[in-house]
Tab-separated table of C-alpha atoms in Angstrom:
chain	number	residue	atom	x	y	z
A	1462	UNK	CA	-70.933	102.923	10.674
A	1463	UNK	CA	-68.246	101.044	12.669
A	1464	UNK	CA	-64.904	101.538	13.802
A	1465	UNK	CA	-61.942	99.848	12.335
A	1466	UNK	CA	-60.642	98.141	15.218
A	1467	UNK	CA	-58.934	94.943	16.522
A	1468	UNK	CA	-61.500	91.762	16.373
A	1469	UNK	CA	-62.230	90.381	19.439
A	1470	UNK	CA	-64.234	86.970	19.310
A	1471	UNK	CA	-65.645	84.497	21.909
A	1472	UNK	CA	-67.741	81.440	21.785
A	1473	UNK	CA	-70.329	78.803	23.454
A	1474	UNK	CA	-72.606	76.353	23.597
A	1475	UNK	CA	-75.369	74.717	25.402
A	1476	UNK	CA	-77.160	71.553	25.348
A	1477	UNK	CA	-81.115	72.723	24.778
A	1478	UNK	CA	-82.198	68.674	24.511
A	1479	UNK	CA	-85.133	68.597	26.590
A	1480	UNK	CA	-85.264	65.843	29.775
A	1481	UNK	CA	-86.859	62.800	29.028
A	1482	UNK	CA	-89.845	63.186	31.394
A	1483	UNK	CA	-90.743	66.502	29.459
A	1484	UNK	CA	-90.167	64.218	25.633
A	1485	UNK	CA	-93.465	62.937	26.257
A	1486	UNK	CA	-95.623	66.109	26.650
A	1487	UNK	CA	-93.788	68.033	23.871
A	1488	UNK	CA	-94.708	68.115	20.017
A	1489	UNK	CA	-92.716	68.188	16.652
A	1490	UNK	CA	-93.765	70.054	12.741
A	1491	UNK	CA	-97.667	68.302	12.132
A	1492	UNK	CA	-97.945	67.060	15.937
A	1493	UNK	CA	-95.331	63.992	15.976
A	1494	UNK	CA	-94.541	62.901	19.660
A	1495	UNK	CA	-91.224	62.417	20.285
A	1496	UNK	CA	-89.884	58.864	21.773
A	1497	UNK	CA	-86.267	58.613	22.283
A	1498	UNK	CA	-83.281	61.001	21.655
A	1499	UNK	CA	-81.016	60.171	18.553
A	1500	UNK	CA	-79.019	62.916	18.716
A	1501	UNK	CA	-78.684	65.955	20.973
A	1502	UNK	CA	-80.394	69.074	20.392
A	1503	UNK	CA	-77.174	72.751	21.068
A	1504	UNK	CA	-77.866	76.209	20.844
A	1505	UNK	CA	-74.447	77.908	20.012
A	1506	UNK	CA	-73.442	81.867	20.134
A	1507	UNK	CA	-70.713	83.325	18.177
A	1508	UNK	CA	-69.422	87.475	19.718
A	1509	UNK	CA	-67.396	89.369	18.089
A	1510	UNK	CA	-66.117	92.791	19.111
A	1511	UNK	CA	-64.364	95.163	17.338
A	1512	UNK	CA	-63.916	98.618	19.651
A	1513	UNK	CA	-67.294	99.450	21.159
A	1514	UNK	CA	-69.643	97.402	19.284
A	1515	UNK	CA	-70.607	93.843	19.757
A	1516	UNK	CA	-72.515	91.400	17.584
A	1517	UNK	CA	-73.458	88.080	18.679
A	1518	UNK	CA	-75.013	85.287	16.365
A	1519	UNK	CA	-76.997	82.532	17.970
A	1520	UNK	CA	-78.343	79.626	16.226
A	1521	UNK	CA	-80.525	76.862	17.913
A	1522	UNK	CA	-81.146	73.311	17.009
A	1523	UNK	CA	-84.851	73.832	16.431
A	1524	UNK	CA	-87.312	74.878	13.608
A	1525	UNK	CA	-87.648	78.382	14.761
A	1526	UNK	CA	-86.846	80.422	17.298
A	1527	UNK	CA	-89.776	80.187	19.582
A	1528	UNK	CA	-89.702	83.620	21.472
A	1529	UNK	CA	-87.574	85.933	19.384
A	1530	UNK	CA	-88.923	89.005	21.137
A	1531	UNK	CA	-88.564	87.971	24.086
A	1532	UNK	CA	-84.781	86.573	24.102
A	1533	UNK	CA	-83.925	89.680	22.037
A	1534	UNK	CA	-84.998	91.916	25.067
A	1535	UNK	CA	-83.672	89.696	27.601
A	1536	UNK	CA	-80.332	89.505	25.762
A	1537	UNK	CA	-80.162	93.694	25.568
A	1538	UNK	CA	-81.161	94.007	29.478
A	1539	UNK	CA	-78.104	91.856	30.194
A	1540	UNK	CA	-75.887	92.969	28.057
A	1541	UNK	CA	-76.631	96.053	26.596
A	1542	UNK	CA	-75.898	94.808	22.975
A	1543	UNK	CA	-78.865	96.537	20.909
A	1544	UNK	CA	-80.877	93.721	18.760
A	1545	UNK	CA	-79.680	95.170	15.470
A	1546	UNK	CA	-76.933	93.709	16.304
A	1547	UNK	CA	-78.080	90.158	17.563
A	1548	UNK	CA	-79.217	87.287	15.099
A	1549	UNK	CA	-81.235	84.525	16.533
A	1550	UNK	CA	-80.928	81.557	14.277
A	1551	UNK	CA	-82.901	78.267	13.766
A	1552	UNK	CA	-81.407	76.235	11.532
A	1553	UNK	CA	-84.698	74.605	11.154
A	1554	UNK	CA	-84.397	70.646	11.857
A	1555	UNK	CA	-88.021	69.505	11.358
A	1556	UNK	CA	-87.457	66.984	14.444
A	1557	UNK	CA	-87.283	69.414	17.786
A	1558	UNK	CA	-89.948	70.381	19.924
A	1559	UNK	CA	-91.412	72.884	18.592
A	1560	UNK	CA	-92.511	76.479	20.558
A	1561	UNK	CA	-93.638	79.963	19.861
A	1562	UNK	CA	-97.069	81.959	18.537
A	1563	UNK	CA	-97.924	80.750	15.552
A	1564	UNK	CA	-101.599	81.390	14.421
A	1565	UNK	CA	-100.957	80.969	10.640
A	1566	UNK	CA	-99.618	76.827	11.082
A	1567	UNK	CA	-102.202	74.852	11.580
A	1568	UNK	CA	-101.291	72.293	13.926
A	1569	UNK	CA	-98.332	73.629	14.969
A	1570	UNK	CA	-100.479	76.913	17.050
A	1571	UNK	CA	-100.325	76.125	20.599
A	1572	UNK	CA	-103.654	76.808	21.454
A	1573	UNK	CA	-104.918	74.036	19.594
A	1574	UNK	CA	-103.013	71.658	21.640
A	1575	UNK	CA	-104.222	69.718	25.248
A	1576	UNK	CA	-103.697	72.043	28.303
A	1577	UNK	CA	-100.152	69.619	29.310
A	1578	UNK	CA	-98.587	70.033	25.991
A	1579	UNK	CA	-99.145	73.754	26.090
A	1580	UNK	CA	-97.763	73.882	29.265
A	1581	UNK	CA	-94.695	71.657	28.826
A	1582	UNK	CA	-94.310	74.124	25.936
A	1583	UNK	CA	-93.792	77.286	28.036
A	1584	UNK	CA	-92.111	75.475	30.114
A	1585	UNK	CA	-89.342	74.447	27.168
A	1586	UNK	CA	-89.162	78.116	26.183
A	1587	UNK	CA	-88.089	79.282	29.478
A	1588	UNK	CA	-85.554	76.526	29.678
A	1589	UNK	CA	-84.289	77.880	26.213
A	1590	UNK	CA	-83.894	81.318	27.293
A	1591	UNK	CA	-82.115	80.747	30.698
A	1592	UNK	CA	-79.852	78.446	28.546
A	1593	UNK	CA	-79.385	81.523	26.057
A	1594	UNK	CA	-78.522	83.477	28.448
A	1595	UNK	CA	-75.558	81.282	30.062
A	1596	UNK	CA	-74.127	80.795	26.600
A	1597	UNK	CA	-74.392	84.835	26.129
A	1598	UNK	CA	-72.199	84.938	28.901
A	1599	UNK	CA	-69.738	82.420	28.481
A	1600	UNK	CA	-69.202	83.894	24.655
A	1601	UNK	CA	-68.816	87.227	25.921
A	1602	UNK	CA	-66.451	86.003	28.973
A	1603	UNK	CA	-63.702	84.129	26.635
A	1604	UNK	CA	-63.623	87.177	23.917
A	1605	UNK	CA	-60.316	87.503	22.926
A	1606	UNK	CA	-58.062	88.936	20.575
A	1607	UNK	CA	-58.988	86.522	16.969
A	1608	UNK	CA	-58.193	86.634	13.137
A	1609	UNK	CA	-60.858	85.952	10.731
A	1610	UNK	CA	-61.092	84.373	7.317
A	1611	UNK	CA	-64.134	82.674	5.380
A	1612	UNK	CA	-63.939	80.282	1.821
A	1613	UNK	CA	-66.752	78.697	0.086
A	1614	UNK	CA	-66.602	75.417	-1.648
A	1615	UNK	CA	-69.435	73.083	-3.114
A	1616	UNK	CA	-71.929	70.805	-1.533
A	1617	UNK	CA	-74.233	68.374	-3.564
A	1618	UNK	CA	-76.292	66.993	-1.038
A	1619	UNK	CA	-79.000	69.281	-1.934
A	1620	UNK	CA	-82.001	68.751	-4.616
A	1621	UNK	CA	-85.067	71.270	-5.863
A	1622	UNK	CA	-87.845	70.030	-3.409
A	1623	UNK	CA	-90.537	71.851	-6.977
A	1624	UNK	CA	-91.472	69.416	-9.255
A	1625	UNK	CA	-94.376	69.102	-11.623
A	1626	UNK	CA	-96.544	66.403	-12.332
A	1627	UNK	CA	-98.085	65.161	-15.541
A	1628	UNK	CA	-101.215	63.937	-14.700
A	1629	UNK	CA	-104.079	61.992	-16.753
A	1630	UNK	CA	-107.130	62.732	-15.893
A	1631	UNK	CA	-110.176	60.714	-16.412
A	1632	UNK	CA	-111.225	61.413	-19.456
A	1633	UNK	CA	-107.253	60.753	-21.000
A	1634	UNK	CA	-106.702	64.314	-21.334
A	1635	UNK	CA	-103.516	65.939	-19.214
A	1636	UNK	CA	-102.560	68.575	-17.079
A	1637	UNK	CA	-99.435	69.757	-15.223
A	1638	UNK	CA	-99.800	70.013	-11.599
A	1639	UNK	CA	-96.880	71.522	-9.147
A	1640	UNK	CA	-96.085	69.774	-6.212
A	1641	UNK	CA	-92.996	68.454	-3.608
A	1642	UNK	CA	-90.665	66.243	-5.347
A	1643	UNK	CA	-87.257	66.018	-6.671
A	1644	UNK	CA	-86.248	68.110	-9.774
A	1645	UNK	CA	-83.075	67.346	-10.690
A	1646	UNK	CA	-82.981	69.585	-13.595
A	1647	UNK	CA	-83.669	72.759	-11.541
A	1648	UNK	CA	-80.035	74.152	-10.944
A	1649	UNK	CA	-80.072	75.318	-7.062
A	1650	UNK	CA	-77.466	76.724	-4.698
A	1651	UNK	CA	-74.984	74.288	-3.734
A	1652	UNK	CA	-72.011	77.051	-2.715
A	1653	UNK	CA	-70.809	75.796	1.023
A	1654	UNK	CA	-70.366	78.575	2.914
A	1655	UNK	CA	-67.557	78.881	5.663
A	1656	UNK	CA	-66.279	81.333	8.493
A	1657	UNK	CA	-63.543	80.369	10.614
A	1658	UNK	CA	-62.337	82.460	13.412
A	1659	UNK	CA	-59.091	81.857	15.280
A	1660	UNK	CA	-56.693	82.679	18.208
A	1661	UNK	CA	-53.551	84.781	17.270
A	1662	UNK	CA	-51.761	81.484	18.566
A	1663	UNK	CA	-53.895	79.672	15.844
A	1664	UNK	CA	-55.925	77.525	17.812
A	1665	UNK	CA	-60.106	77.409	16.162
A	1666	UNK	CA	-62.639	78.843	18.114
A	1667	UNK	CA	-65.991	79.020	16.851
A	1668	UNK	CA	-66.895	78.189	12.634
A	1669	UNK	CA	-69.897	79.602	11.065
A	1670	UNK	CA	-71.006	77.502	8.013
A	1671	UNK	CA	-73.649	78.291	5.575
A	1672	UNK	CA	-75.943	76.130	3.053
A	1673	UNK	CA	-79.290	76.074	0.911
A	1674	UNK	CA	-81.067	73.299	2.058
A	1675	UNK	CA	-83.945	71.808	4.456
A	1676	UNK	CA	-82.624	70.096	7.528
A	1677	UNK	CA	-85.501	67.362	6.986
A	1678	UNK	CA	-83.911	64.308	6.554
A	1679	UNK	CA	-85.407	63.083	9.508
A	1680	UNK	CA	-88.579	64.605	9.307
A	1681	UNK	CA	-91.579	62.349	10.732
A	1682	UNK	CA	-89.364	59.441	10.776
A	1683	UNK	CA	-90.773	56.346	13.131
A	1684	UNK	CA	-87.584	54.960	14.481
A	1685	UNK	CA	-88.013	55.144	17.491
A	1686	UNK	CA	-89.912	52.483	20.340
A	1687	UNK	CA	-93.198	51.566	18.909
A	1688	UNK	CA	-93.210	54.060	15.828
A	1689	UNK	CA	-92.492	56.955	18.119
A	1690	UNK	CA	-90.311	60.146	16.144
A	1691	UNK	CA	-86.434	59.840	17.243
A	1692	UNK	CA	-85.028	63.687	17.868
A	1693	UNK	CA	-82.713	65.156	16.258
A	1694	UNK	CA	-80.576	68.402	14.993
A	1695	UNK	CA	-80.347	66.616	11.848
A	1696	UNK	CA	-78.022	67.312	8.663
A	1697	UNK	CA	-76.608	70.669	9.734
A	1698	UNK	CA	-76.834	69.696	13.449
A	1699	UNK	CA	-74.987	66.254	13.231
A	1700	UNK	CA	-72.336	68.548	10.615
A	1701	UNK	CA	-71.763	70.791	13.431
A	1702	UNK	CA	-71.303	67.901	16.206
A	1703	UNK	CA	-68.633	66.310	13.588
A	1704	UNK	CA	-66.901	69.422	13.439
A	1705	UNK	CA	-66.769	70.546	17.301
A	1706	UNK	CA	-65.605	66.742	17.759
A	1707	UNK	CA	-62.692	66.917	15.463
A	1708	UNK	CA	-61.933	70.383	17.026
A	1709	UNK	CA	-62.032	70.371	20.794
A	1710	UNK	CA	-63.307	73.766	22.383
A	1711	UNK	CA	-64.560	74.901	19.370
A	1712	UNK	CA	-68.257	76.073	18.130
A	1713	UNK	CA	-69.504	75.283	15.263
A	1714	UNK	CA	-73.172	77.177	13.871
A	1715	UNK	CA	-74.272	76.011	10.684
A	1716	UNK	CA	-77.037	78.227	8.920
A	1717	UNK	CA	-79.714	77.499	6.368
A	1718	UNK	CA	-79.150	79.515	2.885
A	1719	UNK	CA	-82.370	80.260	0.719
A	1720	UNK	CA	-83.741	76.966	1.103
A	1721	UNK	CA	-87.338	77.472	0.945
A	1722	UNK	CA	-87.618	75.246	-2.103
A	1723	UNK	CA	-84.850	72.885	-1.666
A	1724	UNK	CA	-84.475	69.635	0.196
A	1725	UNK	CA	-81.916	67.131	0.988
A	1726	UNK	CA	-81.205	64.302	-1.343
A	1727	UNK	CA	-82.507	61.749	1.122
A	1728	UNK	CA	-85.503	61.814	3.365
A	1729	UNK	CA	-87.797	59.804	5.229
A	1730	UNK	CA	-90.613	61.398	3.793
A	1731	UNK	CA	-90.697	60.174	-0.220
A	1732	UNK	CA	-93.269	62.146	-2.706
A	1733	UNK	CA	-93.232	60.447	-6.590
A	1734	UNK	CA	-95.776	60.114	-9.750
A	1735	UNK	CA	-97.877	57.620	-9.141
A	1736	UNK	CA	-97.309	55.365	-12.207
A	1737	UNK	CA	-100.487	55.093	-13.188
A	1738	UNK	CA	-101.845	58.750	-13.434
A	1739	UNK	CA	-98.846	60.792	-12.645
A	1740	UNK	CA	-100.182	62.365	-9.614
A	1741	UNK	CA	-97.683	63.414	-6.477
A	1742	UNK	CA	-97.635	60.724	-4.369
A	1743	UNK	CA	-96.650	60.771	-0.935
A	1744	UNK	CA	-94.825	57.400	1.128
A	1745	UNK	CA	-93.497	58.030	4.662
A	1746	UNK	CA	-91.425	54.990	5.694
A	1747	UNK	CA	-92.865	52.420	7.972
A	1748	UNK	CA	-92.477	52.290	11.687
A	1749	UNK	CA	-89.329	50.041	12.311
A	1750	UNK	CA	-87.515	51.103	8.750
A	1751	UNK	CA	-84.270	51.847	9.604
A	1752	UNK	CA	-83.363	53.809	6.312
A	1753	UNK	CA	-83.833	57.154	7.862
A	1754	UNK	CA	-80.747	56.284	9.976
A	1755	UNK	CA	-78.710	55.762	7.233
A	1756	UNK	CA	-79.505	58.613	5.078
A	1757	UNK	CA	-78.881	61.002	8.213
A	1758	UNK	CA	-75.590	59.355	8.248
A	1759	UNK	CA	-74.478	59.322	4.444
A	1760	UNK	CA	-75.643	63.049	4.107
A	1761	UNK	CA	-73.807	64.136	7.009
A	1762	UNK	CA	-70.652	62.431	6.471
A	1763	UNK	CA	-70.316	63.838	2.674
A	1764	UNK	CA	-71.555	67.280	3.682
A	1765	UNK	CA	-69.527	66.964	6.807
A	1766	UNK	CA	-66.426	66.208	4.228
A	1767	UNK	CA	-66.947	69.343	1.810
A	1768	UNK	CA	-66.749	71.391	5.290
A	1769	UNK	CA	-63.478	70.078	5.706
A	1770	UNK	CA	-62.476	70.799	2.494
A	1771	UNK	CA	-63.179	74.504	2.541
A	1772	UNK	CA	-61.670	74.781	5.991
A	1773	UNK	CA	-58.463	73.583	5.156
A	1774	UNK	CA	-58.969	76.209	2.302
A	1775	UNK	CA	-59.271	79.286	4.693
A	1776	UNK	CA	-56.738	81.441	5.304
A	1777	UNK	CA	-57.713	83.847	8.488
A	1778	UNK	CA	-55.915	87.316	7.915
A	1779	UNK	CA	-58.629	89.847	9.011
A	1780	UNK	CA	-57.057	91.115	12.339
A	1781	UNK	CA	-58.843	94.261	12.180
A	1782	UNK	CA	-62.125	95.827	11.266
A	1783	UNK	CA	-65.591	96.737	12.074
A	1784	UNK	CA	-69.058	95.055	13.722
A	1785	UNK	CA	-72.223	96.540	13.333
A	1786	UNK	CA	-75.944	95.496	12.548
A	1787	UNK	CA	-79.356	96.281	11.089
A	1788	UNK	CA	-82.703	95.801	10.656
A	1789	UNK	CA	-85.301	96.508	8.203
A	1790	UNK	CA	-88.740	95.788	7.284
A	1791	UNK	CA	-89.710	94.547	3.255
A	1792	UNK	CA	-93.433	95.606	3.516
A	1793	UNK	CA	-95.873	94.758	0.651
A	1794	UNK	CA	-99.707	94.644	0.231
A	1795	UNK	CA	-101.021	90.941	1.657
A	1796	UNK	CA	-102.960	88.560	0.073
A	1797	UNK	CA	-106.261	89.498	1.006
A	1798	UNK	CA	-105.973	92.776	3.133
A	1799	UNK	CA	-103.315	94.619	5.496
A	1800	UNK	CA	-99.604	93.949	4.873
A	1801	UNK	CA	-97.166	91.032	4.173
A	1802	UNK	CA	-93.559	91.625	6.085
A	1803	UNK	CA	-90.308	90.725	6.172
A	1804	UNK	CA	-87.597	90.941	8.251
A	1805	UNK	CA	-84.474	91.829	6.984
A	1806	UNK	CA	-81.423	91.850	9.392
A	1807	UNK	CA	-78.110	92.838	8.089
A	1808	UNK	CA	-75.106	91.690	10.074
A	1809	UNK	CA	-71.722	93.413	8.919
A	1810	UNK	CA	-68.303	91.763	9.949
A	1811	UNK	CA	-65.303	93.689	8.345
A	1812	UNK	CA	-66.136	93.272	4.305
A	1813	UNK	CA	-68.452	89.723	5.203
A	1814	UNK	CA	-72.406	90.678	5.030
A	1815	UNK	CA	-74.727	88.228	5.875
A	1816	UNK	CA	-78.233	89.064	5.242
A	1817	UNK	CA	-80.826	86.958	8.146
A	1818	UNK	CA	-84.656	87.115	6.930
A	1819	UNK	CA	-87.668	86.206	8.762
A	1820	UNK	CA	-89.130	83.773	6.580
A	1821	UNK	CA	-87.655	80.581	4.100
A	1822	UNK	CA	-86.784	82.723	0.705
A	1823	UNK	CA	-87.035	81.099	-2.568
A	1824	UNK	CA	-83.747	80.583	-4.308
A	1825	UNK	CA	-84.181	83.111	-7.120
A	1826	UNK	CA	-84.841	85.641	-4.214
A	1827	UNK	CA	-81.533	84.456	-2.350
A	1828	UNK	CA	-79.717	84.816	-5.221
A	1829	UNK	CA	-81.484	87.960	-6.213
A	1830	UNK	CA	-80.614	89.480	-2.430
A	1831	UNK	CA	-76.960	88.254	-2.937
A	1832	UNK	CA	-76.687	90.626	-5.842
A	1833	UNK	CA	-78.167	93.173	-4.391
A	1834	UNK	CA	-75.225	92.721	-1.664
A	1835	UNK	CA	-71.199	93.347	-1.744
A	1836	UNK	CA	-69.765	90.239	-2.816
A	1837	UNK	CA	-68.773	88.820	0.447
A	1838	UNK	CA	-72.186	87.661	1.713
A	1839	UNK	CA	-74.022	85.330	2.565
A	1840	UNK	CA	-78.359	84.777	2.654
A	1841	UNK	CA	-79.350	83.059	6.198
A	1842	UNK	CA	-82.799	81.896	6.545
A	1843	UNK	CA	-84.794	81.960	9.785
A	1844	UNK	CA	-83.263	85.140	11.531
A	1845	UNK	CA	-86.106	85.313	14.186
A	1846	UNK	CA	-88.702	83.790	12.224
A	1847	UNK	CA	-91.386	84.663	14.653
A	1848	UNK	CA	-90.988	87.882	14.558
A	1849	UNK	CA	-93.169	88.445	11.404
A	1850	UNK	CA	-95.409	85.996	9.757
A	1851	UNK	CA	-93.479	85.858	6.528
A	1852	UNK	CA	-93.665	82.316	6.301
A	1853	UNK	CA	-92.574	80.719	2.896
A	1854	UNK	CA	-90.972	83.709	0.705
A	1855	UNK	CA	-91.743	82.755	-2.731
A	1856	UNK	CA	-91.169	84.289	-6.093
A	1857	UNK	CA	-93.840	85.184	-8.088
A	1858	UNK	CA	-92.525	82.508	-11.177
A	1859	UNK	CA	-93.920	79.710	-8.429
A	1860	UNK	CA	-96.380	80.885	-7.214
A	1861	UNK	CA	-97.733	80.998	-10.943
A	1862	UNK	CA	-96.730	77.611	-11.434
A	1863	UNK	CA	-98.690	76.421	-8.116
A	1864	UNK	CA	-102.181	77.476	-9.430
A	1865	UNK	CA	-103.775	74.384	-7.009
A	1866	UNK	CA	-102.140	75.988	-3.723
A	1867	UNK	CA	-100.366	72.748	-2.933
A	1868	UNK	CA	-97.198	73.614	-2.025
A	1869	UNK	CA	-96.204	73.606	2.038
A	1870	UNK	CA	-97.315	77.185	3.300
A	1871	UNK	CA	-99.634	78.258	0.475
A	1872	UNK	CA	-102.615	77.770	2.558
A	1873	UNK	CA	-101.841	80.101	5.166
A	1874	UNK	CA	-99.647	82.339	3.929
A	1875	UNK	CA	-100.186	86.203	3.668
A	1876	UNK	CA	-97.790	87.081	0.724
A	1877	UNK	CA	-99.576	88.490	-2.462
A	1878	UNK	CA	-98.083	87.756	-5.792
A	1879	UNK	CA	-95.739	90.664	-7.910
A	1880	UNK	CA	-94.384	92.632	-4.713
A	1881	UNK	CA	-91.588	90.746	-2.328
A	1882	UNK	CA	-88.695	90.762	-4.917
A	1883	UNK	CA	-88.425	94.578	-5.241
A	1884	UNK	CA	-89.845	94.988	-1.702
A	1885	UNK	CA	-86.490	93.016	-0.243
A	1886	UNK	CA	-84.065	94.499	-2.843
A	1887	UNK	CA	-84.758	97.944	-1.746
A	1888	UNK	CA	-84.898	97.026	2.018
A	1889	UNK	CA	-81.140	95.772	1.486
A	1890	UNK	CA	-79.996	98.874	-0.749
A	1891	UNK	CA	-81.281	101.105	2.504
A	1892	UNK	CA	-79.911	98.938	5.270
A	1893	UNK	CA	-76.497	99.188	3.215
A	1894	UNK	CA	-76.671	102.570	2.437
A	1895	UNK	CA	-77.126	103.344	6.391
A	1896	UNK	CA	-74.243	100.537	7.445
A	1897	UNK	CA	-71.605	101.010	5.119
């Protein structure tokens, strides 16, 4: 339970770009080597205090958060803020270095890479934490007496990434395959999330936005010198750069909704029917093609505009109320043995819940957790990813559609069919029970 109390809030950032002499020895998602910088990679914490109790959210510029565990624990021996009440973000740009133990992603495990990279790896981590930790401090240093008020809006950058194929095989018969693609018949989550937070003399300082979709626009593009990958914080990054531009002193997070199956409109990775037998086909623009650049840019702009438009929609009233966090753990039976986890997190702010998992939920299970919730909340994928192997949280209606295992995760992942949905529902009914 919290205390109704006056809101406090603070905010920072910190650039977490790496320097160019580390680029080289670093790795992306499927082992690209990075080139040149296109845009620079922030981590960025939002506190707010009401009475005793502190939450903080962080997000980072990166696929996951590489050591969850270990920046919870160094957070809570500095500042004595328990973890329930600290959510560590990654708002999951598919063109960052890339960090952290992770046994069940093929390429992306660090002890399949050369000696150097593994130890330019460690060496980024660190670098992230002692960065965390200055922007802890800053956030917690300018807290200050704030109002609060959140709007949503729409945003229709964002597509179904599930499509199914219509294949002929050899002998002219046909079969439906699932794979990636674009289903534009497949209604998905475009509600734009916002949270603004304000001085009592008006002035912004930090804005928390949140939206269903894949920041992989960018994703193993070859723009940069001699086919090398350009970094980025792509879609929700460059949103957030727009934002803290047009409002000096400000911090903007952005945070990825239930976006396991959806993708942006645009990306430099294509997948289509081949013509001829209706097979997914996959086409990854050539080295040189400058098209990536431009999608980044038309994406970010629009999206960029229907922030603006639910900001100037917000009205921040909430002067007083209550902070408080928790966790929770959806357990299930796994695929082949043991048990398939979840994460749940539960962040309260006055009447707003927002609801962090460890994984990339399905949109039926978003929307599903959403109902489960008051209706001021909000579904954030990749709160501390790393801290379970939850991987790809699907719903059991695709994972009977994928009967070939094709779709990005299925490999590896743990989760056994007929179990999360009611697993995660209850999780949130306890968490709120114990909050509220």
């Amino acid at each position: 339970m919290g205390t109704d109390a006056p809101i406090l809030c603070g905010a920072a950032r910190r650039c977490i770009t790496p320097p160019p002499e580390w680029l080289p020895q670093l790795r992306g998602l499927q082992d690209v080597t990075f080139t040149q910088v296109l845009d620079d990679l922030y981590l960025r914490v939002l506190a707010l205090r009401a009475g005793a109790d502190t939450v903080l959210v962080v997000t980072f510029d990166c696929d996951k958060v590489p050591c969850p565990q270990a920046y919870l624990d160094a957070i809570t021996a500095e500042t004595g803020i328990p973890s329930e009440h600290i959510s560590l973000l990654a708002i999951h740009t598919h063109t960052a270095p890339i960090g952290g133990w992770r046994p069940n992603e093929g390429p992306n495990f660090i002890l399949r890479k050369p000696a150097e990279v593994q130890a330019a790896t460690h060496r980024y981590e660190a670098f992230l934490q002692a960065r965390l930790l200055e922007a802890v401090r800053e956030a917690l240093e300018r807290l200050r007496p704030a109002r609060l008020g959140w709007g949503s809006g729409e945003s229709c950058v964002n597509v179904s990434r599930v499509q199914d194929y219509y294949v002929t095989r050899p002998d002219g018969s046909a079969a439906v395959q699932c794979g990636l693609g674009r289903d534009f018949s497949v209604p998905v989550d475009r509600r734009l999330f916002v949270l603004k937070a304000e001085g009592l003399d008006g002035s912004p300082i930090a804005f928390l936005t949140n939206y269903a979709v894949h920041n992989c626009v960018m994703i193993r593009n070859r723009c940069g010198r001699d086919g090398g990958t350009l970094l980025s914080s792509d879609l929700g990054g460059n949103v957030s750069q727009m934002l803290e531009a047009a409002c000096p002193g400000a911090v903007a997070l952005w945070t990825s909704g239930a976006a396991g199956d959806v993708n942006p409109l645009l990306s430099n990775e294509i997948f289509y029917p081949d013509p001829a037998t209706g097979t997914q086909t996959q086409y990854i623009l050539p080295a040189g093609d400058t098209a990536p650049l431009m999608m980044l840019k038309t994406l970010s702009a629009q999206h960029y505009a229907d922030t603006l438009r639910v900001i100037r929609g917000i009205s921040c009233s909430l002067e007083r109320g209550s902070v408080r966090g928790g966790v929770a753990w959806a357990e299930t039976p796994g695929r082949d043995s043991g048990t398939y986890q979840v994460r749940l997190h539960l962040t309260g702010i006055g009447p707003l819940w927002m609801a962090g998992v460890s994984g990339e939920l399905y949109t039926s299970l978003g929307q599903a957790l959403l109902e489960k919730l008051p209706p001021e909340a909000i579904v954030q994928n990749h709160d501390g990813s790393l801290l379970a192997e939850s991987g790809y949280i699907y719903d059991d209606a695709i994972l009977a559609r994928d009967r070939s295992g094709v779709l990005p995760g299925r490999h590896d992942s743990l989760q056994r069919p007929g179990y999360i949905r009611e697993a995660l529902l209850d999780a949130a009914e306890g968490l709120l029970t114990k909050l509220m």
